[in-house]
Amino acid sequence: DAGVIQSPRHEVTEMGQEVTLRCKPISGHDYLFWYRQTMMRGLELLIYFNNNVPIDDSGMPEDRFSAKMPNASFSTLKIQPSEPRDSAVYFCASSFLAGGGVRMSFGPGTRLTVL
Amino acid sequence: AQSVAQPEDQVNVAEGNPLTVKCTYSVSGNPYLFWYVQYPNRGLQFLLKYITGDNLVKGSYGFEAEFNKSQTSFHLKKPSALVSDSALYFCAVRDIYNTDKLIFGTGTRLQVFP
């Protein structure tokens, strides 16, 4: 198994541009999580899906952020318009079941820099 | 409020010496606790978990963690550190209000010197 795949690995963009981050979870996993990691705030859960349905998006910082999961093998996180404070590493993780007792598998992350 | 605390931003240890990375938790009921490790430019990797049973949990790469209910702690340990253990370590607890979610600590950077 290739693990969780994220693309791009690095993204540099200018303020105001649209950014789309992509994730392919591990086949058979029914939960998908999007996290953001910054020095100031640590690891924050943005949103997660169960069977392609968004369950909790309370961590999404504002309306500029949106996430979709059109099928079991693909998810996107979009920022429009992007701002410098969105600069962070964004991780996608997947798991079979969730929460207690279950290990999550994380992707390598996308390092986003907004100038 | 439920949370995990990692009181040390960084831990330095010499190769071959035992290491401890500290974690304390604040959650009601019986906690589900986890340790994850993040190597440079990589995603987090699962190390071990505690749900119930033996207070000493063994995990990947020779790591173990001890659950102590009276001290509300779940410290990560290894008898003999390797330089390759140098990484960022995260403690996490399952959210009791939404059991799909994990609450992560701020992370502790472990530096093992040769």
mmCIF file of C-alpha atoms in Angstrom:
data_model
loop_
_atom_site.group_PDB
_atom_site.id
_atom_site.type_symbol
_atom_site.label_atom_id
_atom_site.label_comp_id
_atom_site.label_asym_id
_atom_site.label_seq_id
_atom_site.Cartn_x
_atom_site.Cartn_y
_atom_site.Cartn_z
ATOM 1 C CA ASP A 1 0.000 0.000 0.000
ATOM 2 C CA ALA A 2 1.343 3.419 -0.972
ATOM 3 C CA GLY A 3 -0.067 5.088 2.100
ATOM 4 C CA VAL A 4 -1.873 8.409 2.097
ATOM 5 C CA ILE A 5 -0.846 10.465 -0.907
ATOM 6 C CA GLN A 6 -0.905 14.243 -0.931
ATOM 7 C CA SER A 7 -0.176 16.687 -3.690
ATOM 8 C CA PRO A 8 1.477 19.000 -4.200
ATOM 9 C CA ARG A 9 4.185 18.572 -1.579
ATOM 10 C CA HIS A 10 5.067 22.242 -1.738
ATOM 11 C CA GLU A 11 2.985 25.171 -2.907
ATOM 12 C CA VAL A 12 4.046 28.786 -3.108
ATOM 13 C CA THR A 13 1.423 31.279 -4.154
ATOM 14 C CA GLU A 14 0.573 34.915 -3.884
ATOM 15 C CA MET A 15 -2.044 36.406 -1.643
ATOM 16 C CA GLY A 16 -5.465 36.324 -3.227
ATOM 17 C CA GLN A 17 -4.851 33.272 -5.368
ATOM 18 C CA GLU A 18 -6.871 30.071 -5.119
ATOM 19 C CA VAL A 19 -5.070 27.071 -3.687
ATOM 20 C CA THR A 20 -6.206 23.463 -4.002
ATOM 21 C CA LEU A 21 -4.644 20.691 -1.966
ATOM 22 C CA ARG A 22 -5.293 17.076 -2.862
ATOM 23 C CA CYS A 23 -5.410 13.849 -0.936
ATOM 24 C CA LYS A 24 -5.798 10.195 -1.779
ATOM 25 C CA PRO A 25 -6.554 8.113 1.323
ATOM 26 C CA ILE A 26 -5.593 4.514 1.871
ATOM 27 C CA SER A 27 -7.932 2.182 0.043
ATOM 28 C CA GLY A 28 -10.592 0.792 2.368
ATOM 29 C CA HIS A 29 -10.320 3.566 4.910
ATOM 30 C CA ASP A 30 -13.672 5.197 5.559
ATOM 31 C CA TYR A 31 -12.522 8.223 7.534
ATOM 32 C CA LEU A 32 -10.540 11.129 6.145
ATOM 33 C CA PHE A 33 -9.178 14.018 8.185
ATOM 34 C CA TRP A 34 -7.605 17.333 7.188
ATOM 35 C CA TYR A 35 -5.178 18.897 9.685
ATOM 36 C CA ARG A 36 -3.166 22.100 9.674
ATOM 37 C CA GLN A 37 0.153 22.418 11.481
ATOM 38 C CA THR A 38 1.758 25.718 12.452
ATOM 39 C CA MET A 39 4.363 26.653 15.001
ATOM 40 C CA MET A 40 1.946 28.918 16.812
ATOM 41 C CA ARG A 41 -1.124 26.696 16.954
ATOM 42 C CA GLY A 42 0.299 23.201 16.648
ATOM 43 C CA LEU A 43 -1.832 20.543 14.975
ATOM 44 C CA GLU A 44 -5.429 21.598 14.309
ATOM 45 C CA LEU A 45 -8.208 19.444 12.924
ATOM 46 C CA LEU A 46 -9.958 21.352 10.160
ATOM 47 C CA ILE A 47 -12.584 18.913 8.936
ATOM 48 C CA TYR A 48 -13.226 15.221 8.649
ATOM 49 C CA PHE A 49 -15.329 12.935 6.488
ATOM 50 C CA ASN A 50 -16.918 9.561 7.059
ATOM 51 C CA ASN A 51 -17.873 7.600 3.952
ATOM 52 C CA ASN A 52 -17.324 10.756 1.872
ATOM 53 C CA VAL A 53 -19.730 12.816 3.980
ATOM 54 C CA PRO A 54 -18.424 15.810 5.966
ATOM 55 C CA ILE A 55 -19.102 15.139 9.625
ATOM 56 C CA ASP A 56 -17.482 18.011 11.473
ATOM 57 C CA ASP A 57 -16.126 21.166 9.872
ATOM 58 C CA SER A 58 -15.985 23.210 13.054
ATOM 59 C CA GLY A 59 -12.233 23.578 12.709
ATOM 60 C CA MET A 60 -12.388 25.269 9.324
ATOM 61 C CA PRO A 61 -11.102 28.759 10.057
ATOM 62 C CA GLU A 62 -13.435 30.724 7.814
ATOM 63 C CA ASP A 63 -15.471 30.686 4.637
ATOM 64 C CA ARG A 64 -12.371 30.978 2.512
ATOM 65 C CA PHE A 65 -11.728 27.317 3.292
ATOM 66 C CA SER A 66 -13.748 24.520 1.753
ATOM 67 C CA ALA A 67 -13.275 20.770 1.471
ATOM 68 C CA LYS A 68 -14.861 18.110 -0.641
ATOM 69 C CA MET A 69 -14.710 14.366 -0.944
ATOM 70 C CA PRO A 70 -16.431 13.390 -4.204
ATOM 71 C CA ASN A 71 -15.527 9.718 -3.830
ATOM 72 C CA ALA A 72 -13.787 7.313 -1.489
ATOM 73 C CA SER A 73 -10.405 7.799 -3.083
ATOM 74 C CA PHE A 74 -10.093 11.558 -3.371
ATOM 75 C CA SER A 75 -10.475 14.709 -1.319
ATOM 76 C CA THR A 76 -9.597 18.354 -1.829
ATOM 77 C CA LEU A 77 -9.053 21.278 0.473
ATOM 78 C CA LYS A 78 -9.456 24.620 -1.207
ATOM 79 C CA ILE A 79 -8.527 28.091 0.001
ATOM 80 C CA GLN A 80 -9.974 30.995 -1.936
ATOM 81 C CA PRO A 81 -8.673 33.637 -1.651
ATOM 82 C CA SER A 82 -5.479 32.697 0.122
ATOM 83 C CA GLU A 83 -3.813 34.922 2.709
ATOM 84 C CA PRO A 84 -0.303 34.932 4.197
ATOM 85 C CA ARG A 85 -1.660 33.662 7.527
ATOM 86 C CA ASP A 86 -2.752 30.481 5.757
ATOM 87 C CA SER A 87 0.899 29.511 5.396
ATOM 88 C CA ALA A 88 1.265 26.151 7.140
ATOM 89 C CA VAL A 89 1.722 22.462 6.547
ATOM 90 C CA TYR A 90 -1.546 20.756 5.701
ATOM 91 C CA PHE A 91 -1.884 17.071 6.449
ATOM 92 C CA CYS A 92 -4.422 14.590 5.267
ATOM 93 C CA ALA A 93 -4.967 11.441 7.322
ATOM 94 C CA SER A 94 -7.184 8.418 6.903
ATOM 95 C CA SER A 95 -8.317 5.541 9.051
ATOM 96 C CA PHE A 96 -10.617 2.565 9.103
ATOM 97 C CA LEU A 97 -13.152 3.518 11.726
ATOM 98 C CA ALA A 98 -11.995 6.400 13.877
ATOM 99 C CA GLY A 99 -11.302 7.617 17.329
ATOM 100 C CA GLY A 100 -10.593 5.230 20.078
ATOM 101 C CA GLY A 101 -8.274 2.369 19.415
ATOM 102 C CA VAL A 102 -7.717 3.136 15.788
ATOM 103 C CA ARG A 103 -4.498 4.413 14.318
ATOM 104 C CA MET A 104 -4.575 7.151 11.740
ATOM 105 C CA SER A 105 -2.269 7.109 8.750
ATOM 106 C CA PHE A 106 -0.964 10.519 7.796
ATOM 107 C CA GLY A 107 0.197 11.736 4.440
ATOM 108 C CA PRO A 108 3.515 13.555 4.020
ATOM 109 C CA GLY A 109 1.819 16.943 4.060
ATOM 110 C CA THR A 110 1.656 19.946 1.765
ATOM 111 C CA ARG A 111 3.784 22.906 2.782
ATOM 112 C CA LEU A 112 1.874 26.008 1.734
ATOM 113 C CA THR A 113 3.517 29.408 1.554
ATOM 114 C CA VAL A 114 1.353 32.402 0.740
ATOM 115 C CA LEU A 115 3.364 35.502 -0.103
ATOM 116 C CA ALA B 1 -11.944 21.236 29.161
ATOM 117 C CA GLN B 2 -10.243 18.134 27.898
ATOM 118 C CA SER B 3 -6.653 18.443 26.813
ATOM 119 C CA VAL B 4 -3.199 16.956 26.765
ATOM 120 C CA ALA B 5 -0.120 18.814 27.883
ATOM 121 C CA GLN B 6 3.440 18.212 26.846
ATOM 122 C CA PRO B 7 5.394 20.361 29.289
ATOM 123 C CA GLU B 8 8.721 20.193 27.478
ATOM 124 C CA ASP B 9 9.263 21.821 24.105
ATOM 125 C CA GLN B 10 12.515 19.927 23.687
ATOM 126 C CA VAL B 11 14.252 16.991 25.299
ATOM 127 C CA ASN B 12 17.950 16.357 24.788
ATOM 128 C CA VAL B 13 19.514 12.986 25.518
ATOM 129 C CA ALA B 14 22.744 11.230 24.694
ATOM 130 C CA GLU B 15 22.665 8.162 22.521
ATOM 131 C CA GLY B 16 22.424 5.016 24.600
ATOM 132 C CA ASN B 17 20.794 6.753 27.535
ATOM 133 C CA PRO B 18 17.171 6.211 28.518
ATOM 134 C CA LEU B 19 14.692 8.803 27.343
ATOM 135 C CA THR B 20 11.374 10.062 28.647
ATOM 136 C CA VAL B 21 8.953 12.374 26.875
ATOM 137 C CA LYS B 22 6.254 13.615 29.213
ATOM 138 C CA CYS B 23 2.528 13.882 28.662
ATOM 139 C CA THR B 24 -0.292 14.645 31.051
ATOM 140 C CA TYR B 25 -3.955 14.595 30.218
ATOM 141 C CA SER B 26 -7.115 16.204 31.430
ATOM 142 C CA VAL B 27 -10.228 14.273 30.509
ATOM 143 C CA SER B 28 -13.049 12.753 32.473
ATOM 144 C CA GLY B 29 -13.675 9.060 32.470
ATOM 145 C CA ASN B 30 -11.275 6.512 31.047
ATOM 146 C CA PRO B 31 -8.998 8.086 28.478
ATOM 147 C CA TYR B 32 -7.871 6.638 25.175
ATOM 148 C CA LEU B 33 -4.288 7.845 24.779
ATOM 149 C CA PHE B 34 -1.908 7.820 21.843
ATOM 150 C CA TRP B 35 1.633 8.690 20.872
ATOM 151 C CA TYR B 36 2.597 9.719 17.363
ATOM 152 C CA VAL B 37 6.018 10.608 15.960
ATOM 153 C CA GLN B 38 6.838 13.027 13.156
ATOM 154 C CA TYR B 39 10.169 12.767 11.381
ATOM 155 C CA PRO B 40 11.410 15.776 9.408
ATOM 156 C CA ASN B 41 9.337 16.531 6.329
ATOM 157 C CA ARG B 42 7.058 13.575 7.010
ATOM 158 C CA GLY B 43 3.541 13.032 8.282
ATOM 159 C CA LEU B 44 2.808 11.714 11.742
ATOM 160 C CA GLN B 45 3.264 8.030 12.393
ATOM 161 C CA PHE B 46 1.447 6.008 15.017
ATOM 162 C CA LEU B 47 3.674 4.701 17.831
ATOM 163 C CA LEU B 48 1.367 3.200 20.421
ATOM 164 C CA LYS B 49 -1.958 3.496 22.193
ATOM 165 C CA TYR B 50 -3.544 2.846 25.545
ATOM 166 C CA ILE B 51 -7.199 1.905 25.833
ATOM 167 C CA THR B 52 -7.455 -0.406 28.781
ATOM 168 C CA GLY B 53 -5.560 -3.186 30.485
ATOM 169 C CA ASP B 54 -1.871 -3.252 31.317
ATOM 170 C CA ASN B 55 -0.584 0.192 32.249
ATOM 171 C CA LEU B 56 2.646 -0.401 30.341
ATOM 172 C CA VAL B 57 2.069 -0.279 26.619
ATOM 173 C CA LYS B 58 4.691 -1.365 24.120
ATOM 174 C CA GLY B 59 4.848 0.199 20.677
ATOM 175 C CA SER B 60 6.931 0.601 17.564
ATOM 176 C CA TYR B 61 10.702 1.145 17.408
ATOM 177 C CA GLY B 62 11.265 -0.037 20.991
ATOM 178 C CA PHE B 63 9.142 2.683 22.566
ATOM 179 C CA GLU B 64 6.802 2.118 25.463
ATOM 180 C CA ALA B 65 4.503 4.296 27.512
ATOM 181 C CA GLU B 66 3.229 4.052 31.032
ATOM 182 C CA PHE B 67 -0.328 5.018 31.908
ATOM 183 C CA ASN B 68 -0.623 6.433 35.406
ATOM 184 C CA LYS B 69 -4.183 7.252 36.367
ATOM 185 C CA SER B 70 -3.390 8.854 39.718
ATOM 186 C CA GLN B 71 -0.943 11.256 38.088
ATOM 187 C CA THR B 72 -2.985 11.575 34.875
ATOM 188 C CA SER B 73 0.155 10.928 32.887
ATOM 189 C CA PHE B 74 1.147 8.899 29.863
ATOM 190 C CA HIS B 75 4.894 9.329 29.503
ATOM 191 C CA LEU B 76 6.742 7.892 26.532
ATOM 192 C CA LYS B 77 9.931 5.993 27.297
ATOM 193 C CA LYS B 78 12.740 4.097 25.665
ATOM 194 C CA PRO B 79 15.534 2.294 27.521
ATOM 195 C CA SER B 80 18.296 3.246 25.091
ATOM 196 C CA ALA B 81 17.990 6.215 22.729
ATOM 197 C CA LEU B 82 19.211 6.201 19.145
ATOM 198 C CA VAL B 83 20.226 9.201 17.074
ATOM 199 C CA SER B 84 17.536 8.132 14.612
ATOM 200 C CA ASP B 85 14.903 8.664 17.331
ATOM 201 C CA SER B 86 15.374 12.414 16.915
ATOM 202 C CA ALA B 87 11.969 13.710 15.865
ATOM 203 C CA LEU B 88 8.857 15.528 17.030
ATOM 204 C CA TYR B 89 6.615 13.521 19.351
ATOM 205 C CA PHE B 90 2.917 14.140 19.885
ATOM 206 C CA CYS B 91 0.693 12.871 22.642
ATOM 207 C CA ALA B 92 -3.040 12.682 21.910
ATOM 208 C CA VAL B 93 -6.270 11.802 23.678
ATOM 209 C CA ARG B 94 -9.589 10.811 22.211
ATOM 210 C CA ASP B 95 -12.228 13.520 22.420
ATOM 211 C CA ILE B 96 -14.917 12.218 24.778
ATOM 212 C CA TYR B 97 -17.603 14.399 23.166
ATOM 213 C CA ASN B 98 -16.761 13.301 19.652
ATOM 214 C CA THR B 99 -14.999 9.975 19.721
ATOM 215 C CA ASP B 100 -14.025 10.270 16.063
ATOM 216 C CA LYS B 101 -11.571 13.014 16.983
ATOM 217 C CA LEU B 102 -8.171 13.103 18.630
ATOM 218 C CA ILE B 103 -6.890 16.064 20.619
ATOM 219 C CA PHE B 104 -3.167 16.502 20.095
ATOM 220 C CA GLY B 105 -0.613 18.072 22.375
ATOM 221 C CA THR B 106 1.770 20.734 21.142
ATOM 222 C CA GLY B 107 4.575 18.294 20.546
ATOM 223 C CA THR B 108 8.006 17.696 22.073
ATOM 224 C CA ARG B 109 11.134 17.749 19.998
ATOM 225 C CA LEU B 110 13.506 14.952 20.945
ATOM 226 C CA GLN B 111 17.148 15.476 20.091
ATOM 227 C CA VAL B 112 19.475 12.513 20.577
ATOM 228 C CA PHE B 113 23.162 13.403 20.464
ATOM 229 C CA PRO B 114 25.834 10.895 19.403
#
